């Protein structure tokens, strides 16, 4: 940013302060560091982080930034795992303004709650709480919602989630702003709701929930199919267990559409989404086996043979089970005792404390993680006895949840499946407490590797996290690594969304291992297996966007104004005929 005129920067800051007030514009790098650092990794420079409270303020901030030729990075809760909602480095050719949207958090119900319109800062947890009294549920439930993840963030990043009947977060109905080839900021209303004509009218009505006619909206003048507010085709797609392609992955061209999968290449003001009825009754099964092929057959059967596919099927390898039991224990108790409502506040506070501690060089690195880990050792045992018994017996663990009329067929199916000699393993039907704790244990596994690396930072190398989508017909899902790669790894940790054939694979490297070389070798292996990656966390600044996704980004943002560099693309201004 050294090439950018400092007078221009000062003028931009003054204009932003006039629009929002000085307390809503943070230019001090020490004060805004928390918002410039990724949840797991990554950070970069920014001229300022700003906090609009109204949609019209957001629109005017966008206009000021576009007029000044600044880069715009939209951010809500910043819970992404691939550095996609923060600046990356200091090699931008223009000043960077990060816009935090969390204050604009209204959710409007449509059609008795069968659909919602969510503004950019609305969280999954808030939506879950709003829908509960009317027996409806959002696209995603436990998981990201515990961390305060935003609804729009999930749509923009193709978030996957555990609920395999619903597929990736998706909508074709949204209100968003983009910069066209001429460098003009445009507001586009593709919500299917009459909100008015001018940006001021549209955004004021959108914020208040003053909606006119709600009508179907078509794809284009050449395609009169009505647009969808969720991936209604996914349940059929996942059942096709003989297909030679993944069920879902981040760069799937089928699910790159305007706001969906945009990765911050447009500014999303609202999304219109379907909601889903809450099951009247559920049953959770805990399954164990030492044979990966048993689980492969089980996945195909559960998807093919039952009247409905299960609600979810979550996998844990025993090594991940063990690590999460130790290094996810305090998170387990925090969520269990405080509930999801307080988790966003807790993680935000921890982030600020960590940033403050990091500046005190006389203190040990990762001090808060080390202290929390010490405290966790004092906590009582938290996992149910039957889960612990399965840990002793089995390497592979699976949690399967079914609902309503699917419960009795699933019970019969499991009995028949494990009665066959080749299907070695066992299962049990969980009590309500066991079901809750099994899912919570699976959830905290996602952060356990990060905690382990923080506590043992002097002894181990980097954490290499991959999330991959295997082909739907791939029976050889258990990874086999060559000795030259395995020899550089301290730990291999596997968990994921088993029925979708989507896996999170966290590798803790040995102290002197070359992380870039290991990652390149890993990705080459995945390419040979026909896998796609990332499966559900977007490319961020960690993955190369494939050609179709790169073209999608360029079509959305031809001047490279929004979130440049995403998907390891260029960061410089592009195709701009604007003065």
PDB file of N, CA, C and O in Angstrom, residues 518-579:
ATOM      1  N   UNK A 518       4.498 -30.788   1.553  1.00  0.00           N
ATOM      2  CA  UNK A 518       3.555 -31.820   1.991  1.00  0.00           C
ATOM      3  C   UNK A 518       2.172 -31.551   1.404  1.00  0.00           C
ATOM      4  O   UNK A 518       1.505 -32.469   0.901  1.00  0.00           O
ATOM      5  N   UNK A 519       1.729 -30.287   1.446  1.00  0.00           N
ATOM      6  CA  UNK A 519       0.414 -29.958   0.899  1.00  0.00           C
ATOM      7  C   UNK A 519       0.358 -30.263  -0.593  1.00  0.00           C
ATOM      8  O   UNK A 519      -0.632 -30.844  -1.084  1.00  0.00           O
ATOM      9  N   UNK A 520       1.386 -29.884  -1.343  1.00  0.00           N
ATOM     10  CA  UNK A 520       1.406 -30.158  -2.779  1.00  0.00           C
ATOM     11  C   UNK A 520       1.317 -31.655  -3.051  1.00  0.00           C
ATOM     12  O   UNK A 520       0.582 -32.096  -3.951  1.00  0.00           O
ATOM     13  N   UNK A 521       2.047 -32.451  -2.269  1.00  0.00           N
ATOM     14  CA  UNK A 521       2.005 -33.901  -2.453  1.00  0.00           C
ATOM     15  C   UNK A 521       0.631 -34.464  -2.108  1.00  0.00           C
ATOM     16  O   UNK A 521       0.123 -35.365  -2.795  1.00  0.00           O
ATOM     17  N   UNK A 522       0.035 -33.936  -1.035  1.00  0.00           N
ATOM     18  CA  UNK A 522      -1.314 -34.364  -0.648  1.00  0.00           C
ATOM     19  C   UNK A 522      -2.317 -34.073  -1.765  1.00  0.00           C
ATOM     20  O   UNK A 522      -3.147 -34.923  -2.119  1.00  0.00           O
ATOM     21  N   UNK A 523      -2.280 -32.860  -2.302  1.00  0.00           N
ATOM     22  CA  UNK A 523      -3.251 -32.466  -3.322  1.00  0.00           C
ATOM     23  C   UNK A 523      -3.057 -33.281  -4.604  1.00  0.00           C
ATOM     24  O   UNK A 523      -4.031 -33.613  -5.287  1.00  0.00           O
ATOM     25  N   UNK A 524      -1.820 -33.625  -4.914  1.00  0.00           N
ATOM     26  CA  UNK A 524      -1.571 -34.471  -6.080  1.00  0.00           C
ATOM     27  C   UNK A 524      -2.205 -35.847  -5.889  1.00  0.00           C
ATOM     28  O   UNK A 524      -2.813 -36.408  -6.818  1.00  0.00           O
ATOM     29  N   UNK A 525      -2.095 -36.390  -4.679  1.00  0.00           N
ATOM     30  CA  UNK A 525      -2.744 -37.673  -4.391  1.00  0.00           C
ATOM     31  C   UNK A 525      -4.256 -37.577  -4.538  1.00  0.00           C
ATOM     32  O   UNK A 525      -4.902 -38.462  -5.107  1.00  0.00           O
ATOM     33  N   UNK A 526      -4.825 -36.500  -4.026  1.00  0.00           N
ATOM     34  CA  UNK A 526      -6.274 -36.308  -4.109  1.00  0.00           C
ATOM     35  C   UNK A 526      -6.718 -36.172  -5.562  1.00  0.00           C
ATOM     36  O   UNK A 526      -7.773 -36.687  -5.952  1.00  0.00           O
ATOM     37  N   UNK A 527      -5.938 -35.480  -6.365  1.00  0.00           N
ATOM     38  CA  UNK A 527      -6.262 -35.350  -7.780  1.00  0.00           C
ATOM     39  C   UNK A 527      -6.303 -36.722  -8.448  1.00  0.00           C
ATOM     40  O   UNK A 527      -7.202 -37.010  -9.255  1.00  0.00           O
ATOM     41  N   UNK A 528      -5.357 -37.562  -8.110  1.00  0.00           N
ATOM     42  CA  UNK A 528      -5.320 -38.897  -8.709  1.00  0.00           C
ATOM     43  C   UNK A 528      -6.513 -39.742  -8.277  1.00  0.00           C
ATOM     44  O   UNK A 528      -6.947 -40.641  -9.008  1.00  0.00           O
ATOM     45  N   UNK A 529      -7.042 -39.463  -7.090  1.00  0.00           N
ATOM     46  CA  UNK A 529      -8.214 -40.210  -6.592  1.00  0.00           C
ATOM     47  C   UNK A 529      -9.527 -39.675  -7.148  1.00  0.00           C
ATOM     48  O   UNK A 529     -10.593 -40.240  -6.877  1.00  0.00           O
ATOM     49  N   UNK A 530      -9.492 -38.580  -7.884  1.00  0.00           N
ATOM     50  CA  UNK A 530     -10.719 -37.979  -8.400  1.00  0.00           C
ATOM     51  C   UNK A 530     -11.471 -37.188  -7.358  1.00  0.00           C
ATOM     52  O   UNK A 530     -12.659 -36.895  -7.524  1.00  0.00           O
ATOM     53  N   UNK A 531     -10.793 -36.824  -6.259  1.00  0.00           N
ATOM     54  CA  UNK A 531     -11.426 -36.024  -5.204  1.00  0.00           C
ATOM     55  C   UNK A 531     -11.439 -34.556  -5.602  1.00  0.00           C
ATOM     56  O   UNK A 531     -10.658 -34.116  -6.452  1.00  0.00           O
ATOM     57  N   UNK A 532     -12.323 -33.791  -4.974  1.00  0.00           N
ATOM     58  CA  UNK A 532     -12.360 -32.343  -5.172  1.00  0.00           C
ATOM     59  C   UNK A 532     -12.165 -31.658  -3.827  1.00  0.00           C
ATOM     60  O   UNK A 532     -12.602 -32.169  -2.781  1.00  0.00           O
ATOM     61  N   UNK A 533     -11.533 -30.498  -3.864  1.00  0.00           N
ATOM     62  CA  UNK A 533     -11.226 -29.776  -2.636  1.00  0.00           C
ATOM     63  C   UNK A 533     -11.167 -28.284  -2.945  1.00  0.00           C
ATOM     64  O   UNK A 533     -10.833 -27.901  -4.072  1.00  0.00           O
ATOM     65  N   UNK A 534     -11.497 -27.429  -1.988  1.00  0.00           N
ATOM     66  CA  UNK A 534     -12.129 -27.778  -0.714  1.00  0.00           C
ATOM     67  C   UNK A 534     -13.565 -28.236  -0.935  1.00  0.00           C
ATOM     68  O   UNK A 534     -14.190 -27.875  -1.927  1.00  0.00           O
ATOM     69  N   UNK A 535     -14.061 -28.989   0.015  1.00  0.00           N
ATOM     70  CA  UNK A 535     -15.406 -29.536  -0.111  1.00  0.00           C
ATOM     71  C   UNK A 535     -16.475 -28.553   0.338  1.00  0.00           C
ATOM     72  O   UNK A 535     -17.580 -28.540  -0.207  1.00  0.00           O
ATOM     73  N   UNK A 536     -16.181 -27.704   1.346  1.00  0.00           N
ATOM     74  CA  UNK A 536     -17.258 -26.881   1.891  1.00  0.00           C
ATOM     75  C   UNK A 536     -16.812 -25.589   2.555  1.00  0.00           C
ATOM     76  O   UNK A 536     -17.636 -24.867   3.100  1.00  0.00           O
ATOM     77  N   UNK A 537     -15.555 -25.241   2.523  1.00  0.00           N
ATOM     78  CA  UNK A 537     -15.098 -24.039   3.221  1.00  0.00           C
ATOM     79  C   UNK A 537     -14.626 -22.936   2.290  1.00  0.00           C
ATOM     80  O   UNK A 537     -14.004 -21.976   2.713  1.00  0.00           O
ATOM     81  N   UNK A 538     -14.886 -23.046   1.024  1.00  0.00           N
ATOM     82  CA  UNK A 538     -14.465 -22.105  -0.002  1.00  0.00           C
ATOM     83  C   UNK A 538     -12.951 -22.070  -0.130  1.00  0.00           C
ATOM     84  O   UNK A 538     -12.213 -22.519   0.744  1.00  0.00           O
ATOM     85  N   UNK A 539     -12.498 -21.523  -1.246  1.00  0.00           N
ATOM     86  CA  UNK A 539     -11.071 -21.551  -1.555  1.00  0.00           C
ATOM     87  C   UNK A 539     -10.265 -20.599  -0.683  1.00  0.00           C
ATOM     88  O   UNK A 539      -9.086 -20.835  -0.409  1.00  0.00           O
ATOM     89  N   UNK A 540     -10.873 -19.494  -0.236  1.00  0.00           N
ATOM     90  CA  UNK A 540     -10.158 -18.531   0.586  1.00  0.00           C
ATOM     91  C   UNK A 540      -8.854 -18.107  -0.063  1.00  0.00           C
ATOM     92  O   UNK A 540      -8.750 -17.948  -1.287  1.00  0.00           O
ATOM     93  N   UNK A 541      -7.839 -17.945   0.770  1.00  0.00           N
ATOM     94  CA  UNK A 541      -6.497 -17.642   0.267  1.00  0.00           C
ATOM     95  C   UNK A 541      -5.575 -18.847   0.387  1.00  0.00           C
ATOM     96  O   UNK A 541      -4.351 -18.704   0.340  1.00  0.00           O
ATOM     97  N   UNK A 542      -6.167 -20.046   0.524  1.00  0.00           N
ATOM     98  CA  UNK A 542      -5.371 -21.255   0.714  1.00  0.00           C
ATOM     99  C   UNK A 542      -5.417 -22.203  -0.474  1.00  0.00           C
ATOM    100  O   UNK A 542      -4.542 -23.054  -0.608  1.00  0.00           O
ATOM    101  N   UNK A 543      -6.438 -22.098  -1.328  1.00  0.00           N
ATOM    102  CA  UNK A 543      -6.602 -23.024  -2.434  1.00  0.00           C
ATOM    103  C   UNK A 543      -6.664 -22.255  -3.756  1.00  0.00           C
ATOM    104  O   UNK A 543      -7.168 -21.134  -3.821  1.00  0.00           O
ATOM    105  N   UNK A 544      -6.206 -22.903  -4.827  1.00  0.00           N
ATOM    106  CA  UNK A 544      -6.319 -22.351  -6.165  1.00  0.00           C
ATOM    107  C   UNK A 544      -7.737 -22.577  -6.677  1.00  0.00           C
ATOM    108  O   UNK A 544      -8.220 -23.703  -6.699  1.00  0.00           O
ATOM    109  N   UNK A 545      -8.401 -21.504  -7.076  1.00  0.00           N
ATOM    110  CA  UNK A 545      -9.735 -21.651  -7.648  1.00  0.00           C
ATOM    111  C   UNK A 545      -9.627 -22.315  -9.019  1.00  0.00           C
ATOM    112  O   UNK A 545      -8.827 -21.867  -9.856  1.00  0.00           O
ATOM    113  N   UNK A 546     -10.396 -23.370  -9.284  1.00  0.00           N
ATOM    114  CA  UNK A 546     -10.377 -23.966 -10.619  1.00  0.00           C
ATOM    115  C   UNK A 546     -10.976 -23.010 -11.650  1.00  0.00           C
ATOM    116  O   UNK A 546     -11.582 -21.994 -11.314  1.00  0.00           O
ATOM    117  N   UNK A 547     -10.830 -23.361 -12.904  1.00  0.00           N
ATOM    118  CA  UNK A 547     -11.165 -22.441 -13.988  1.00  0.00           C
ATOM    119  C   UNK A 547     -12.611 -21.957 -13.933  1.00  0.00           C
ATOM    120  O   UNK A 547     -12.878 -20.766 -14.075  1.00  0.00           O
ATOM    121  N   UNK A 548     -13.562 -22.862 -13.720  1.00  0.00           N
ATOM    122  CA  UNK A 548     -14.971 -22.453 -13.702  1.00  0.00           C
ATOM    123  C   UNK A 548     -15.249 -21.466 -12.580  1.00  0.00           C
ATOM    124  O   UNK A 548     -15.991 -20.496 -12.745  1.00  0.00           O
ATOM    125  N   UNK A 549     -14.656 -21.715 -11.412  1.00  0.00           N
ATOM    126  CA  UNK A 549     -14.860 -20.816 -10.282  1.00  0.00           C
ATOM    127  C   UNK A 549     -14.159 -19.472 -10.518  1.00  0.00           C
ATOM    128  O   UNK A 549     -14.697 -18.415 -10.188  1.00  0.00           O
ATOM    129  N   UNK A 550     -12.979 -19.494 -11.097  1.00  0.00           N
ATOM    130  CA  UNK A 550     -12.269 -18.254 -11.398  1.00  0.00           C
ATOM    131  C   UNK A 550     -13.080 -17.387 -12.360  1.00  0.00           C
ATOM    132  O   UNK A 550     -13.210 -16.165 -12.175  1.00  0.00           O
ATOM    133  N   UNK A 551     -13.651 -18.003 -13.382  1.00  0.00           N
ATOM    134  CA  UNK A 551     -14.479 -17.252 -14.329  1.00  0.00           C
ATOM    135  C   UNK A 551     -15.733 -16.696 -13.658  1.00  0.00           C
ATOM    136  O   UNK A 551     -16.181 -15.591 -13.971  1.00  0.00           O
ATOM    137  N   UNK A 552     -16.291 -17.465 -12.744  1.00  0.00           N
ATOM    138  CA  UNK A 552     -17.452 -16.994 -11.979  1.00  0.00           C
ATOM    139  C   UNK A 552     -17.093 -15.752 -11.179  1.00  0.00           C
ATOM    140  O   UNK A 552     -17.825 -14.763 -11.173  1.00  0.00           O
ATOM    141  N   UNK A 553     -15.950 -15.776 -10.499  1.00  0.00           N
ATOM    142  CA  UNK A 553     -15.503 -14.608  -9.738  1.00  0.00           C
ATOM    143  C   UNK A 553     -15.317 -13.393 -10.653  1.00  0.00           C
ATOM    144  O   UNK A 553     -15.714 -12.272 -10.313  1.00  0.00           O
ATOM    145  N   UNK A 554     -14.717 -13.591 -11.828  1.00  0.00           N
ATOM    146  CA  UNK A 554     -14.480 -12.481 -12.742  1.00  0.00           C
ATOM    147  C   UNK A 554     -15.781 -11.924 -13.304  1.00  0.00           C
ATOM    148  O   UNK A 554     -15.904 -10.714 -13.513  1.00  0.00           O
ATOM    149  N   UNK A 555     -16.745 -12.799 -13.532  1.00  0.00           N
ATOM    150  CA  UNK A 555     -18.045 -12.339 -14.033  1.00  0.00           C
ATOM    151  C   UNK A 555     -18.765 -11.506 -12.978  1.00  0.00           C
ATOM    152  O   UNK A 555     -19.387 -10.481 -13.287  1.00  0.00           O
ATOM    153  N   UNK A 556     -18.665 -11.927 -11.713  1.00  0.00           N
ATOM    154  CA  UNK A 556     -19.299 -11.168 -10.639  1.00  0.00           C
ATOM    155  C   UNK A 556     -18.607  -9.825 -10.418  1.00  0.00           C
ATOM    156  O   UNK A 556     -19.265  -8.812 -10.145  1.00  0.00           O
ATOM    157  N   UNK A 557     -17.290  -9.806 -10.532  1.00  0.00           N
ATOM    158  CA  UNK A 557     -16.487  -8.661 -10.097  1.00  0.00           C
ATOM    159  C   UNK A 557     -15.414  -8.353 -11.139  1.00  0.00           C
ATOM    160  O   UNK A 557     -14.221  -8.591 -10.917  1.00  0.00           O
ATOM    161  N   UNK A 558     -15.810  -7.818 -12.291  1.00  0.00           N
ATOM    162  CA  UNK A 558     -14.850  -7.644 -13.389  1.00  0.00           C
ATOM    163  C   UNK A 558     -13.702  -6.692 -13.085  1.00  0.00           C
ATOM    164  O   UNK A 558     -12.631  -6.806 -13.684  1.00  0.00           O
ATOM    165  N   UNK A 559     -13.878  -5.752 -12.158  1.00  0.00           N
ATOM    166  CA  UNK A 559     -12.804  -4.801 -11.846  1.00  0.00           C
ATOM    167  C   UNK A 559     -11.924  -5.263 -10.691  1.00  0.00           C
ATOM    168  O   UNK A 559     -10.965  -4.583 -10.329  1.00  0.00           O
ATOM    169  N   UNK A 560     -12.245  -6.408 -10.092  1.00  0.00           N
ATOM    170  CA  UNK A 560     -11.482  -6.945  -8.962  1.00  0.00           C
ATOM    171  C   UNK A 560     -11.489  -5.978  -7.774  1.00  0.00           C
ATOM    172  O   UNK A 560     -10.464  -5.756  -7.118  1.00  0.00           O
ATOM    173  N   UNK A 561     -12.653  -5.439  -7.487  1.00  0.00           N
ATOM    174  CA  UNK A 561     -12.822  -4.513  -6.367  1.00  0.00           C
ATOM    175  C   UNK A 561     -13.036  -5.247  -5.050  1.00  0.00           C
ATOM    176  O   UNK A 561     -12.530  -4.840  -4.005  1.00  0.00           O
ATOM    177  N   UNK A 562     -13.808  -6.336  -5.098  1.00  0.00           N
ATOM    178  CA  UNK A 562     -14.186  -7.064  -3.889  1.00  0.00           C
ATOM    179  C   UNK A 562     -13.252  -8.252  -3.649  1.00  0.00           C
ATOM    180  O   UNK A 562     -13.053  -9.096  -4.523  1.00  0.00           O
ATOM    181  N   UNK A 563     -12.690  -8.317  -2.452  1.00  0.00           N
ATOM    182  CA  UNK A 563     -11.928  -9.479  -1.994  1.00  0.00           C
ATOM    183  C   UNK A 563     -10.919  -9.986  -3.031  1.00  0.00           C
ATOM    184  O   UNK A 563     -10.870 -11.191  -3.325  1.00  0.00           O
ATOM    185  N   UNK A 564     -10.087  -9.120  -3.579  1.00  0.00           N
ATOM    186  CA  UNK A 564      -9.129  -9.579  -4.593  1.00  0.00           C
ATOM    187  C   UNK A 564      -8.126 -10.567  -4.014  1.00  0.00           C
ATOM    188  O   UNK A 564      -7.771 -10.521  -2.844  1.00  0.00           O
ATOM    189  N   UNK A 565      -7.685 -11.474  -4.865  1.00  0.00           N
ATOM    190  CA  UNK A 565      -6.738 -12.502  -4.451  1.00  0.00           C
ATOM    191  C   UNK A 565      -7.379 -13.779  -3.983  1.00  0.00           C
ATOM    192  O   UNK A 565      -6.687 -14.767  -3.750  1.00  0.00           O
ATOM    193  N   UNK A 566      -8.712 -13.773  -3.827  1.00  0.00           N
ATOM    194  CA  UNK A 566      -9.397 -14.971  -3.363  1.00  0.00           C
ATOM    195  C   UNK A 566      -9.173 -16.101  -4.369  1.00  0.00           C
ATOM    196  O   UNK A 566      -9.163 -15.881  -5.584  1.00  0.00           O
ATOM    197  N   UNK A 567      -8.957 -17.305  -3.872  1.00  0.00           N
ATOM    198  CA  UNK A 567      -8.680 -18.430  -4.758  1.00  0.00           C
ATOM    199  C   UNK A 567      -7.326 -18.345  -5.418  1.00  0.00           C
ATOM    200  O   UNK A 567      -7.104 -18.934  -6.479  1.00  0.00           O
ATOM    201  N   UNK A 568      -6.384 -17.606  -4.791  1.00  0.00           N
ATOM    202  CA  UNK A 568      -5.032 -17.408  -5.328  1.00  0.00           C
ATOM    203  C   UNK A 568      -5.068 -16.773  -6.704  1.00  0.00           C
ATOM    204  O   UNK A 568      -4.232 -17.056  -7.576  1.00  0.00           O
ATOM    205  N   UNK A 569      -6.049 -15.893  -6.930  1.00  0.00           N
ATOM    206  CA  UNK A 569      -6.118 -15.105  -8.159  1.00  0.00           C
ATOM    207  C   UNK A 569      -5.365 -13.794  -7.926  1.00  0.00           C
ATOM    208  O   UNK A 569      -4.868 -13.526  -6.843  1.00  0.00           O
ATOM    209  N   UNK A 570      -5.306 -12.958  -8.942  1.00  0.00           N
ATOM    210  CA  UNK A 570      -4.571 -11.709  -8.842  1.00  0.00           C
ATOM    211  C   UNK A 570      -5.224 -10.712  -7.892  1.00  0.00           C
ATOM    212  O   UNK A 570      -6.433 -10.735  -7.679  1.00  0.00           O
ATOM    213  N   UNK A 571      -4.414  -9.810  -7.349  1.00  0.00           N
ATOM    214  CA  UNK A 571      -4.913  -8.806  -6.414  1.00  0.00           C
ATOM    215  C   UNK A 571      -5.065  -7.428  -7.050  1.00  0.00           C
ATOM    216  O   UNK A 571      -5.658  -6.527  -6.439  1.00  0.00           O
ATOM    217  N   UNK A 572      -4.543  -7.224  -8.244  1.00  0.00           N
ATOM    218  CA  UNK A 572      -4.527  -5.889  -8.840  1.00  0.00           C
ATOM    219  C   UNK A 572      -5.850  -5.555  -9.509  1.00  0.00           C
ATOM    220  O   UNK A 572      -6.639  -6.434  -9.857  1.00  0.00           O
ATOM    221  N   UNK A 573      -6.061  -4.240  -9.711  1.00  0.00           N
ATOM    222  CA  UNK A 573      -7.261  -3.779 -10.400  1.00  0.00           C
ATOM    223  C   UNK A 573      -7.305  -4.378 -11.800  1.00  0.00           C
ATOM    224  O   UNK A 573      -6.286  -4.556 -12.455  1.00  0.00           O
ATOM    225  N   UNK A 574      -8.517  -4.661 -12.278  1.00  0.00           N
ATOM    226  CA  UNK A 574      -8.669  -5.365 -13.540  1.00  0.00           C
ATOM    227  C   UNK A 574      -9.793  -4.753 -14.375  1.00  0.00           C
ATOM    228  O   UNK A 574     -10.835  -4.355 -13.829  1.00  0.00           O
ATOM    229  N   UNK A 575      -9.609  -4.670 -15.677  1.00  0.00           N
ATOM    230  CA  UNK A 575     -10.678  -4.350 -16.643  1.00  0.00           C
ATOM    231  C   UNK A 575     -11.459  -3.101 -16.290  1.00  0.00           C
ATOM    232  O   UNK A 575     -12.669  -3.056 -16.511  1.00  0.00           O
ATOM    233  N   UNK A 576     -10.813  -2.132 -15.722  1.00  0.00           N
ATOM    234  CA  UNK A 576     -11.578  -0.982 -15.240  1.00  0.00           C
ATOM    235  C   UNK A 576     -11.491   0.165 -16.229  1.00  0.00           C
ATOM    236  O   UNK A 576     -10.409   0.621 -16.579  1.00  0.00           O
ATOM    237  N   UNK A 577     -12.640   0.646 -16.704  1.00  0.00           N
ATOM    238  CA  UNK A 577     -12.696   1.807 -17.593  1.00  0.00           C
ATOM    239  C   UNK A 577     -13.216   3.026 -16.854  1.00  0.00           C
ATOM    240  O   UNK A 577     -13.773   3.931 -17.454  1.00  0.00           O
ATOM    241  N   UNK A 578     -13.065   3.003 -15.543  1.00  0.00           N
ATOM    242  CA  UNK A 578     -13.639   4.065 -14.720  1.00  0.00           C
ATOM    243  C   UNK A 578     -12.597   5.153 -14.457  1.00  0.00           C
ATOM    244  O   UNK A 578     -11.843   5.068 -13.519  1.00  0.00           O
ATOM    245  N   UNK A 579     -12.548   6.154 -15.309  1.00  0.00           N
ATOM    246  CA  UNK A 579     -11.707   7.328 -15.082  1.00  0.00           C
ATOM    247  C   UNK A 579     -10.267   6.998 -14.844  1.00  0.00           C
ATOM    248  O   UNK A 579      -9.648   7.545 -13.961  1.00  0.00           O
TER     249      UNK A 579
END
